[in-house]
XYZ file of C-alpha atoms in Angstrom:
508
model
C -2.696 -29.022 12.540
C -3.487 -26.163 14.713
C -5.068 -27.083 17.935
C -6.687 -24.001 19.895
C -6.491 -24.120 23.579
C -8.919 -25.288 25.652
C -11.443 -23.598 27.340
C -11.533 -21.141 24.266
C -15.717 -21.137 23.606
C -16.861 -20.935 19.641
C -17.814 -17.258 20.601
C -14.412 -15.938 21.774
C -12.906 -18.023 19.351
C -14.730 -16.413 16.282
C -14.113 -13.320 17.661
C -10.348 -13.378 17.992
C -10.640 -15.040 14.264
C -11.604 -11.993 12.565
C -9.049 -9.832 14.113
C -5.622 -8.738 12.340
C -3.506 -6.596 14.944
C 0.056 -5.806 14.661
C 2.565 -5.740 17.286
C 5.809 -4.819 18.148
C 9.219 -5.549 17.820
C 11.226 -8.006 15.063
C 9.699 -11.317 17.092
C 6.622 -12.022 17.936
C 5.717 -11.545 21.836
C 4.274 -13.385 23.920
C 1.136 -12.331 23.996
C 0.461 -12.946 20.141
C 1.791 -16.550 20.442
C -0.753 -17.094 23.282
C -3.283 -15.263 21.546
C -2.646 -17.878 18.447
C -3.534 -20.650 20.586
C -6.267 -19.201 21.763
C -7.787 -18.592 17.718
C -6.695 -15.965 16.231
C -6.039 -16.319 12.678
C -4.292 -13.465 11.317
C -1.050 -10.875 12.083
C -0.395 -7.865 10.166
C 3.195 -6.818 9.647
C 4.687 -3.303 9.199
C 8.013 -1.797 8.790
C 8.799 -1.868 12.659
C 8.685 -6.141 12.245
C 11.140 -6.158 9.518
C 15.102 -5.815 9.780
C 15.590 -8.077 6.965
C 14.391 -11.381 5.012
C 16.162 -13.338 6.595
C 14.922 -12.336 10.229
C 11.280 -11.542 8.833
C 11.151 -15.770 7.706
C 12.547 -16.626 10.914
C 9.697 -14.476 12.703
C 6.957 -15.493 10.151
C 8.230 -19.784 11.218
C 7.955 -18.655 14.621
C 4.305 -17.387 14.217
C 3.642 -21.170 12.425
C 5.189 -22.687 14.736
C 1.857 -21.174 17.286
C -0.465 -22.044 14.358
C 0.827 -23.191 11.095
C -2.161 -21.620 9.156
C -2.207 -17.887 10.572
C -2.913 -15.297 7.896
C 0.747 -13.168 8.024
C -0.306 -9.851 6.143
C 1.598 -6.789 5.017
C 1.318 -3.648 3.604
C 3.525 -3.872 0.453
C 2.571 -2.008 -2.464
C 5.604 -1.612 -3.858
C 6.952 1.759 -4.976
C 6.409 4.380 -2.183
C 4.614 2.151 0.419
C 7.460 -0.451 1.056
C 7.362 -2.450 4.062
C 10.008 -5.196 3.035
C 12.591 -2.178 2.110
C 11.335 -0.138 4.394
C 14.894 1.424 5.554
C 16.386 1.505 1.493
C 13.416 2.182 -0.636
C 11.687 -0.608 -2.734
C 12.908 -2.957 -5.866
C 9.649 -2.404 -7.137
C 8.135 0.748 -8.934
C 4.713 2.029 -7.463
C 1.341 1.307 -9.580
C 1.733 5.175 -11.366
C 5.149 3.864 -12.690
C 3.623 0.939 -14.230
C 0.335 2.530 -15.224
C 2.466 5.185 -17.264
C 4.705 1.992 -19.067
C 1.030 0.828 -19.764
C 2.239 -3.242 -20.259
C -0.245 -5.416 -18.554
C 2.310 -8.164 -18.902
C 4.960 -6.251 -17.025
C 2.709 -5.403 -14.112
C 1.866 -9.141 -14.271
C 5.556 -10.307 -13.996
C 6.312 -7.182 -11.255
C 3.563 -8.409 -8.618
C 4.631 -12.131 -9.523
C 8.407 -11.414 -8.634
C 6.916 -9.126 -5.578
C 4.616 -11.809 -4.379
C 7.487 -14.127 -4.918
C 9.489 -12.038 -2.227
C 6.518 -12.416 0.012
C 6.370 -15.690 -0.486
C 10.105 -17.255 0.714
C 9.080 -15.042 3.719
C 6.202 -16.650 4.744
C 3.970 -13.898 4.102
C 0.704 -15.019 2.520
C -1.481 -12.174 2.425
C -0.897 -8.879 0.706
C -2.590 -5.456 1.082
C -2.592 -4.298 -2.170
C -3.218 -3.521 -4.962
C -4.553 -0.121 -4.961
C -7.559 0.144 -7.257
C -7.974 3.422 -6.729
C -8.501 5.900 -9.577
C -6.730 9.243 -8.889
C -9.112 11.120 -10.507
C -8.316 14.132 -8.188
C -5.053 15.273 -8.690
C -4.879 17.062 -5.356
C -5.547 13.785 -3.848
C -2.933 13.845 -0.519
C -2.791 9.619 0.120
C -2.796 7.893 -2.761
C -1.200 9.771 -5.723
C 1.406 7.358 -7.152
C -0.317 4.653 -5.576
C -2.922 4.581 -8.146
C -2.330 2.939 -11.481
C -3.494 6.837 -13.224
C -6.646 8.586 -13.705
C -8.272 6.944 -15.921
C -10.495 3.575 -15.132
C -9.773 1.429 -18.153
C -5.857 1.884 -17.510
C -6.744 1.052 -13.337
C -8.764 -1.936 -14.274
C -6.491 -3.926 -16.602
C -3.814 -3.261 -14.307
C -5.495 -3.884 -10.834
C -6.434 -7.433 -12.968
C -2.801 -8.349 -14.075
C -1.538 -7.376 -10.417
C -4.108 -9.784 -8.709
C -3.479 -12.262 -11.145
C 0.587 -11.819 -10.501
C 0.800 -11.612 -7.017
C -1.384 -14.990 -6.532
C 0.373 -16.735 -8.908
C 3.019 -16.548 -5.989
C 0.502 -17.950 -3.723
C 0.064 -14.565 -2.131
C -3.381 -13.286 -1.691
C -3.767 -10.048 -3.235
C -6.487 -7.569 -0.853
C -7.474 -5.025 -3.518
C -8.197 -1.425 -1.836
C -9.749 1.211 -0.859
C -13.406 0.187 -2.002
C -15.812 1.296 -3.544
C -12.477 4.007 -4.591
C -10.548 6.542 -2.380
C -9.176 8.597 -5.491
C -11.581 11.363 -5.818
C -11.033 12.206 -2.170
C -8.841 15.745 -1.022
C -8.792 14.441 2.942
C -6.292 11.446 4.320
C -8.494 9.117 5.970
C -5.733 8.584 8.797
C -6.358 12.028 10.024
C -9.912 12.601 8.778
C -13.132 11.372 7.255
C -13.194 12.082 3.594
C -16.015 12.394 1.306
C -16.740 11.718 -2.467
C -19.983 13.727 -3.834
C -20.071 12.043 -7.012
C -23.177 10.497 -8.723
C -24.024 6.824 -8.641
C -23.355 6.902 -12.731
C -19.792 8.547 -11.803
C -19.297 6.023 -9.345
C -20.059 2.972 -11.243
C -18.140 4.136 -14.511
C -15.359 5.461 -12.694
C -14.742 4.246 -9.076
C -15.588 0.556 -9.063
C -14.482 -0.326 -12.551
C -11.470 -1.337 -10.981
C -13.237 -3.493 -8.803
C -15.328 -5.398 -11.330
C -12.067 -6.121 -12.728
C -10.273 -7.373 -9.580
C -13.415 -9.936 -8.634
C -13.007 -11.287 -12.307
C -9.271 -12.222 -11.575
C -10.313 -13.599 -8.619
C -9.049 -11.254 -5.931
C -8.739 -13.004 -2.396
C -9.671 -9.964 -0.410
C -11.249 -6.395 -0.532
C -10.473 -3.716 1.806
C -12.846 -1.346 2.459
C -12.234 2.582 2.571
C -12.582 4.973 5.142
C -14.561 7.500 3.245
C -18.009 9.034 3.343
C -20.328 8.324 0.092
C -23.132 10.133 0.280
C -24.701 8.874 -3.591
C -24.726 4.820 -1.558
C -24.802 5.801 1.956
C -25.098 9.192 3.524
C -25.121 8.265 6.941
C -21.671 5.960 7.152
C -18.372 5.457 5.952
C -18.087 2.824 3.230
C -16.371 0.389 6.141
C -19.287 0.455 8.834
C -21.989 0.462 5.941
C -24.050 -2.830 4.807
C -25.315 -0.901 2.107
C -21.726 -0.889 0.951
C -20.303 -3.826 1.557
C -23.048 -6.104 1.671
C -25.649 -4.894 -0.885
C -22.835 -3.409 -2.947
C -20.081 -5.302 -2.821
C -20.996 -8.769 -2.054
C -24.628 -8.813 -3.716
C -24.479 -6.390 -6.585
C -21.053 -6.997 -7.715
C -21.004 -10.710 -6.944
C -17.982 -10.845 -4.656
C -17.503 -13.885 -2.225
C -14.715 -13.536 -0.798
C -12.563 -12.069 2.316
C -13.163 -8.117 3.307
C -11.101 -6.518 5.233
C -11.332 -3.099 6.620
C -8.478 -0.293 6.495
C -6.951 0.131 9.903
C -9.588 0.793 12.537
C -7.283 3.552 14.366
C -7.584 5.643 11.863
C -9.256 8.777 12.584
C -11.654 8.600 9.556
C -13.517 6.178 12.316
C -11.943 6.099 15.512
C -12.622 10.370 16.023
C -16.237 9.517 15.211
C -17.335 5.807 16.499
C -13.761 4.138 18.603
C -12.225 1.071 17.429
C -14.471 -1.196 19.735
C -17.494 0.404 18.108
C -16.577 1.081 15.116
C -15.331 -2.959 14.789
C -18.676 -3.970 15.936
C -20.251 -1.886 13.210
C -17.629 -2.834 10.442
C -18.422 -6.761 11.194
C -22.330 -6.025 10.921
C -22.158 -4.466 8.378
C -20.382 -7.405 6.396
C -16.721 -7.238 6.678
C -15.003 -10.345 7.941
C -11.374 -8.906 9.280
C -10.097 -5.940 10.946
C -7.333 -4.518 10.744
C -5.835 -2.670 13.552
C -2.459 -1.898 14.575
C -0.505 0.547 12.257
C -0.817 2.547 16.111
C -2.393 0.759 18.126
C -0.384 -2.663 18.942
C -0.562 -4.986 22.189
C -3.068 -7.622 23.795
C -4.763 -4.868 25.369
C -5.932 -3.192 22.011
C -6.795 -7.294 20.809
C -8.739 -8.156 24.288
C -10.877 -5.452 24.027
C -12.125 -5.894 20.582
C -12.419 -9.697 21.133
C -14.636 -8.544 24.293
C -16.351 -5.882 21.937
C -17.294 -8.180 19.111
C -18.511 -11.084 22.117
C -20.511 -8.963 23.775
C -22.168 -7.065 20.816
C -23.130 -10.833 19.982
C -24.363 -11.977 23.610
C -26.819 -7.936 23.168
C -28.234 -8.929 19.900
C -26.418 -5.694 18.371
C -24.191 -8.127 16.041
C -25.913 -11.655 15.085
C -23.755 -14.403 15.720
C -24.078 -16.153 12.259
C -22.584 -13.033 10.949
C -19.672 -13.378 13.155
C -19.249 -16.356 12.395
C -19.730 -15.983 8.642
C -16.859 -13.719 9.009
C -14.369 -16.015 10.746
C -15.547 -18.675 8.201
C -14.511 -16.273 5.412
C -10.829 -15.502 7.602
C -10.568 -19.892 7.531
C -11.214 -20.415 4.389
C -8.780 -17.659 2.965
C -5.928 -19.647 5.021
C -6.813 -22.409 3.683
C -6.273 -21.179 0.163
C -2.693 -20.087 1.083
C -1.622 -22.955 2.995
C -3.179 -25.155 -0.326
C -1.036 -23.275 -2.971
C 2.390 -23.526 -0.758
C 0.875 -27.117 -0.309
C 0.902 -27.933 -3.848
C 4.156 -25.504 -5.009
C 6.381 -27.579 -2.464
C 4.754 -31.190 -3.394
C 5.480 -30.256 -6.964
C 8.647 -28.427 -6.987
C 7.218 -25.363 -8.117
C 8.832 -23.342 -5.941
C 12.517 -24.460 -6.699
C 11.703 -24.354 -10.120
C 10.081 -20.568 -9.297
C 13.512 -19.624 -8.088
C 15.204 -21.122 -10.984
C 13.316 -19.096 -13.490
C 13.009 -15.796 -11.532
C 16.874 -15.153 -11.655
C 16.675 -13.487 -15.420
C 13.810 -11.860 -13.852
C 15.263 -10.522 -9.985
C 15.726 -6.981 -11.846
C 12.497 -6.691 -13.522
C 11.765 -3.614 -10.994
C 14.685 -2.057 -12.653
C 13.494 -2.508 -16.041
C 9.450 -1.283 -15.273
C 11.191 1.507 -13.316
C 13.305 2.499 -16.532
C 10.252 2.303 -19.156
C 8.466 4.588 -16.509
C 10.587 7.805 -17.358
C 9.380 11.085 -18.911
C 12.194 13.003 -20.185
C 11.615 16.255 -21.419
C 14.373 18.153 -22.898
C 16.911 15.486 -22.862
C 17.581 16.291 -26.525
C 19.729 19.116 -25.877
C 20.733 17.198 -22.250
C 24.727 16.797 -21.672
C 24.794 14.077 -18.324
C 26.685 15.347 -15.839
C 30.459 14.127 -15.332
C 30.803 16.250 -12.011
C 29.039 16.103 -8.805
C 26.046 17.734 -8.551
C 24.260 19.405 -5.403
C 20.798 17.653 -4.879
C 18.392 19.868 -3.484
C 15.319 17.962 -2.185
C 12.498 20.329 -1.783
C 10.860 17.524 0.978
C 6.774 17.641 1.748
C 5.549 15.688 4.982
C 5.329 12.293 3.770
C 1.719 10.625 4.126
C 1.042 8.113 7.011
C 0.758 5.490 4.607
C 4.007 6.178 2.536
C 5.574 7.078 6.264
C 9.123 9.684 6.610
C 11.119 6.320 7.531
C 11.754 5.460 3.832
C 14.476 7.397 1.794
C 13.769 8.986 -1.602
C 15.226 10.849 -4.012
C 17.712 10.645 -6.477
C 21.066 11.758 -4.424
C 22.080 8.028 -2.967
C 21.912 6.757 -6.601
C 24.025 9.845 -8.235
C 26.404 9.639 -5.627
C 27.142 5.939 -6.640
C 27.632 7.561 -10.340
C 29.184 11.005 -9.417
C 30.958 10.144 -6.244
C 31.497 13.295 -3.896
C 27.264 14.118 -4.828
C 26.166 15.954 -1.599
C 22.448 16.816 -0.777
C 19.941 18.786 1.657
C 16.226 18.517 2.362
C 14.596 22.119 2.154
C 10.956 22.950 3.042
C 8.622 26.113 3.218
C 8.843 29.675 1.963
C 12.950 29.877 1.972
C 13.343 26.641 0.442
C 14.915 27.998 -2.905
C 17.280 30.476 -1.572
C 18.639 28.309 1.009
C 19.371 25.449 -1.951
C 21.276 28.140 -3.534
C 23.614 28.852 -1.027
C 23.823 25.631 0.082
C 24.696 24.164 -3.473
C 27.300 26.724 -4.086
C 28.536 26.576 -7.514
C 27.972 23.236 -7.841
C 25.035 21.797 -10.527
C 21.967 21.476 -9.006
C 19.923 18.628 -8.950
C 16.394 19.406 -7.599
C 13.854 16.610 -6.890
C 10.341 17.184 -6.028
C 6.853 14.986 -5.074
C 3.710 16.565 -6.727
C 4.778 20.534 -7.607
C 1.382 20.880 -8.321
C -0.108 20.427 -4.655
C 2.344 22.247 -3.039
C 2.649 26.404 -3.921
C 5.832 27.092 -1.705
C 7.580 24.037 -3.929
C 6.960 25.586 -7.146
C 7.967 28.786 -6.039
C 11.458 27.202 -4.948
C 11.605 25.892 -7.950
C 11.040 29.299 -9.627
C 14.047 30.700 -7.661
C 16.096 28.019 -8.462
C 15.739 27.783 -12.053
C 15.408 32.017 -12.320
C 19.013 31.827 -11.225
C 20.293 28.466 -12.580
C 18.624 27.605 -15.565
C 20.788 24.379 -16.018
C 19.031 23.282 -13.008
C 17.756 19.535 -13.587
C 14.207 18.722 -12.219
C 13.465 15.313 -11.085
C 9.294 15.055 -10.715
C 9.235 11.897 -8.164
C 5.536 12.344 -7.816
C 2.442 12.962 -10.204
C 3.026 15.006 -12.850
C 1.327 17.716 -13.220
C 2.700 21.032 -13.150
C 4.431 21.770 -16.779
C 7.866 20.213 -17.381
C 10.855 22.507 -16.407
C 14.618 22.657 -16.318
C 17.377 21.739 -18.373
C 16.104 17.884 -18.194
C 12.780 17.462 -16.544
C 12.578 13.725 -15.542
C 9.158 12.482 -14.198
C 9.628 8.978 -12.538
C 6.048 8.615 -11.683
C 6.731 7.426 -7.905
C 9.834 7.707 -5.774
C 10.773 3.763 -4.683
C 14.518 3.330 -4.794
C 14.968 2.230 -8.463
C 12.976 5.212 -10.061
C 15.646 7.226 -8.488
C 18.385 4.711 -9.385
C 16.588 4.724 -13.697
C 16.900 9.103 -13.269
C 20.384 8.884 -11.499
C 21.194 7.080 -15.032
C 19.809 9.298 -17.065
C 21.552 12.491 -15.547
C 24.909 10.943 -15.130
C 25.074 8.351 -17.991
C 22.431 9.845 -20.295
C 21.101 6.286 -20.419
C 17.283 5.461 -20.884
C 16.231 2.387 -21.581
C-alpha cells in the first residue's frame, strides 16, 4: 500500500493529489519520487519519457515502486499524436482513418490492441479519444484527430473507442469538451472561440459526449476554448457553468475531469497556471494537467502552494478540493482493480495469447482507410520514385519530432526512393529540379488550408501529369494526379497501406 510521508497535512496532500505534471528525462527524478511520497497521485508522460517499451515499463515500475497506485497518463491517440512511437510514427491509424472505414467493431478492436500496448507498460490512463467533431474544415489542431464531421459517425465511434481501450484496463479521458472542432485558433497559442447556438451545440458538439458517458468513459478533459452560447465570460476549463452545471449535472457525468494542459496559452496569456488552476478546480475539474512545457518541482510546488492557499482565503472551498482528489483516488483505484483482477485470473496471458492474430490490426484499419481515385488506369511503379513532401508546421499537439509521409515505406518497396521536404511559395519548382527525371511522388497534409501547397501542386502536376498525390490529411480539395490516394491521417502505416498501393498496386 502506499504510505505518504509524514508531516504531509490533508490540505497539501489533496492538493498535490489533483496535480498531473510531467517531467523530464527517460527516469523519473528525484523530485517526482519524493513528490509521490509526499501524495501526489498522478504523472503524465510525453514523447521526451519514452525511448522504448521496454525502458518506458521499467520507468512506469520505478514510479510504483514510490506509490504503487499513481495515475501514469499519456497522450496517445494513435495516428498523428503518437507518444509510444513517437521517433517512427504509430501502429495505429488516427480517429479520421477509422471514421472513414466506418466499422464500430474495428475501432473497438484498434483502441483494445492500443490500450493493450499501454497496458504491459504500466500506463493506466489515456488521453484520448478525441470527441471532437471537425465540423470546420479549416480547423488547425485537430483535423485527423476527429472521427469526421458529422456527430452520429463521432459518437458511435468515441463509444466503441472508450469501450476498447478500457477493456485493456486503460482509462480512456475523452476530449476537448463540450467540442474543440468548430474552432479556426490552436488553443496552445491562443484562446479560441465557438459562436454557435445552444441547439448547434447540443446536436452537434456534445453528441459525442452523451455517447462517451454511456460507455462509461473514466475521464473528461476539458477544452481551452471560449463559448459564448454557455459562458461568455470563461473558457470551458475555468467555467462551473461548464463543467459543473453542464457536464456533471445536465449530462449526468460522475466521473474524473481533467483539464488540457494549463501552459497553454489559451489560459496561461490570460489568467497563469497558478490562477488559472485555482479557477479550473473551482470551477469543478478534479486534475490538472501541466507539463507538455512546463516540467520540474518548481512548476508542481507552486501550484500545490496555489491550490493551499486559495483554500486557507476562502477563494476555493476545501470540500471541493477535496472532492477533486477523491475523484483522482477513486479513478486509481479502478485501474489498479482491473490489473487486479486480469492478473488473478489470467486474463492478461490469455490477452496476449489472443492478440497475436490481432498485433497488425493497425495495418488492416489503415488499409480499409484508403481513397483511391484514379487507380483504374494506375500502373504501380517498378522504379524509384522522387518523393516530394510539400511539409506545413506541424501542430503542437501532433509535434515536428514524428516522421510522416510515404518515402520510408516506398523506399522499403522501391529501394534507391530518395525524398525532400519543400515549403512556401517555391515549393513546386524546387521539387522539380530536385526530382530530376525521376517519378514524382508528392504527399501533402490538408491542400485545402494551405494556398502556397496547392499551388505547388499546380506546378507539379502542370509539368508532370503522372505525378502521384498522396492526401495524408483531410480531404478536401478535389482529387488530383495520376493516383490520388487520401489516407485520412499520416501515422506510419497509412503511409506504409499508400506505399502498397503505388508500388504493388495492392489495396486491401
Amino acid at each position: 500500500m502506499t504510505t505518504i510521508a509524514s508531516g504531509t497535512d490533508t490540505l497539501t496532500r489533496d492538493a498535490l493529489t489533483v496535480l498531473q505534471p510531467g517531467f523530464p528525462g527517460t527516469t523519473a527524478p528525484d523530485w517526482l519520487l519524493r513528490r509521490l511520497g509526499e501524495g501526489l497521485a498522478s504523472v503524465g508522460l510525453f514523447g521526451r519519457n519514452i525511448a522504448s517499451p521496454g525502458q518506458l515499463a521499467s520507468l512506469t515500475a520505478q514510479l510504483r515502486a514510490e506509490r504503487d497506485d499513481v495515475l501514469v497518463a499519456i497522450d496517445e491517440e494513435g495516428g498523428d499524436v503518437t507518444r509510444l512511437e513517437v521517433r517512427t510514427g504509430s501502429s495505429f491509424p488516427g480517429n479520421h482513418a477509422l471514421g472513414a472505414v466506418d466499422d464500430v467493431s474495428l475501432t473497438l478492436e484498434v483502441a483494445a490492441e492500443l490500450g493493450r500496448r499501454l497496458a504491459e507498460c504500466g500506463v493506466n490512463l489515456n488521453w484520448a479519444p478525441s470527441a471532437d467533431v471537425n465540423s470546420n474544415p479549416a480547423n488547425p489542431v485537430i483535423g485527423v484527430r476527429s472521427f469526421g464531421a458529422d456527430p452520429g459517425l463521432v459518437a458511435r465511434h468515441t463509444a466503441a473507442y472508450v469501450t476498447g481501450l478500457q477493456s485493456a484496463g486503460v482509462a480512456a479521458c475523452t476530449k476537448h469538451f463540450p467540442g474543440h472542432g468548430d474552432t479556426a485558433v490552436d488553443s496552445h497559442h491562443a484562446l479560441p472561440r465557438i459562436d454557435a447556438d445552444p441547439a448547434v451545440l447540443t446536436e452537434r458538439e456534445l453528441t459525442p459526449f452523451r455517447a462517451a458517458i454511456a460507455a462509461g468513459t473514466r475521464a473528461v478533459m476539458s477544452a481551452h476554448i471560449l463559448v459564448p452560447a454557455l459562458d461568455p465570460a470563461r473558457p470551458a476549463t475555468l467555467s462551473p457553468r461548464i463543467l459543473t452545471t453542464l457536464l456533471r449535472e445536465e449530462l449526468g457525468y460522475d466521473g474524473l475531469i481533467v483539464t488540457d494542459g494549463m501552459e497553454m496559452q489559451a489560459v496561461a496569456a490570460t489568467y497563469g497556471i497558478e490562477r488559472g488552476s485555482v479557477l479550473a478546480v473551482a470551477a469543478g475539474a478534479d486534475a490538472i494537467c501541466v507539463g507538455g512545457g512546463l516540467a520540474d518541482d518548481e512548476t508542481v510546488r507552486r501550484l500545490r502552494d496555489a491550490l493551499v492557499t486559495a483554500v486557507r482565503t476562502g477563494e476555493l472551498p476545501e470540500r471541493r478540493l477535496a472532492d477533486a482528489a477523491e475523484r483522482v483516488r477513486a479513478l486509481a483505484r479502478w485501474t489498479a482493480s482491473r490489473n487486479t483482477a486480469a492478473a488473478g485470473t489470467g486474463e492478461q496471458t490469455a490477452q496476449a495469447g489472443r492478440s497475436a492474430g490481432r498485433a497488425d490490426v493497425g495495418l488492416i484499419a489503415a488499409r480499409r482507410a484508403l481513397r483511391l481515385t484514379g487507380d483504374d488506369v494506375f500502373t504501380p511503379l517498378t522504379d524509384p520514385p522522387y518523393v516530394a513532401a510539400l511539409t506545413p508546421v506541424a501542430n503542437i499537439a501532433v509535434g515536428d519530432e514524428t516522421p510522416w509521409g510515404v518515402a520510408a515505406e516506398l523506399g522499403r518497396l522501391l529501394p534507391g526512393t530518395e525524398t525532400g521536404s519543400f515549403a512556401g511559395a517555391d515549393a513546386g519548382r524546387a521539387a522539380l529540379v530536385a526530382a530530376g527525371e525521376r517519378r514524382i511522388v508528392a504527399v501533402v497534409r490538408d491542400e485545402h488550408r494551405h494556398p502556397w501547397m496547392a499551388a505547388a501542386l499546380d506546378t507539379l502536376l502542370t509539368a508532370r501529369p503522372d505525378t502521384v498525390v498522396v492526401e495524408m490529411g483531410v480531404p478536401q480539395a478535389p482529387p488530383r494526379g495520376a493516383l490520388h490516394i487520401a489516407t485520412h491521417g499520416a501515422a506510419r502505416v497509412c503511409g506504409r497501406a499508400a506505399a502498397e498501393v503505388i508500388a504493388a498496386g495492392t489495396h486491401a
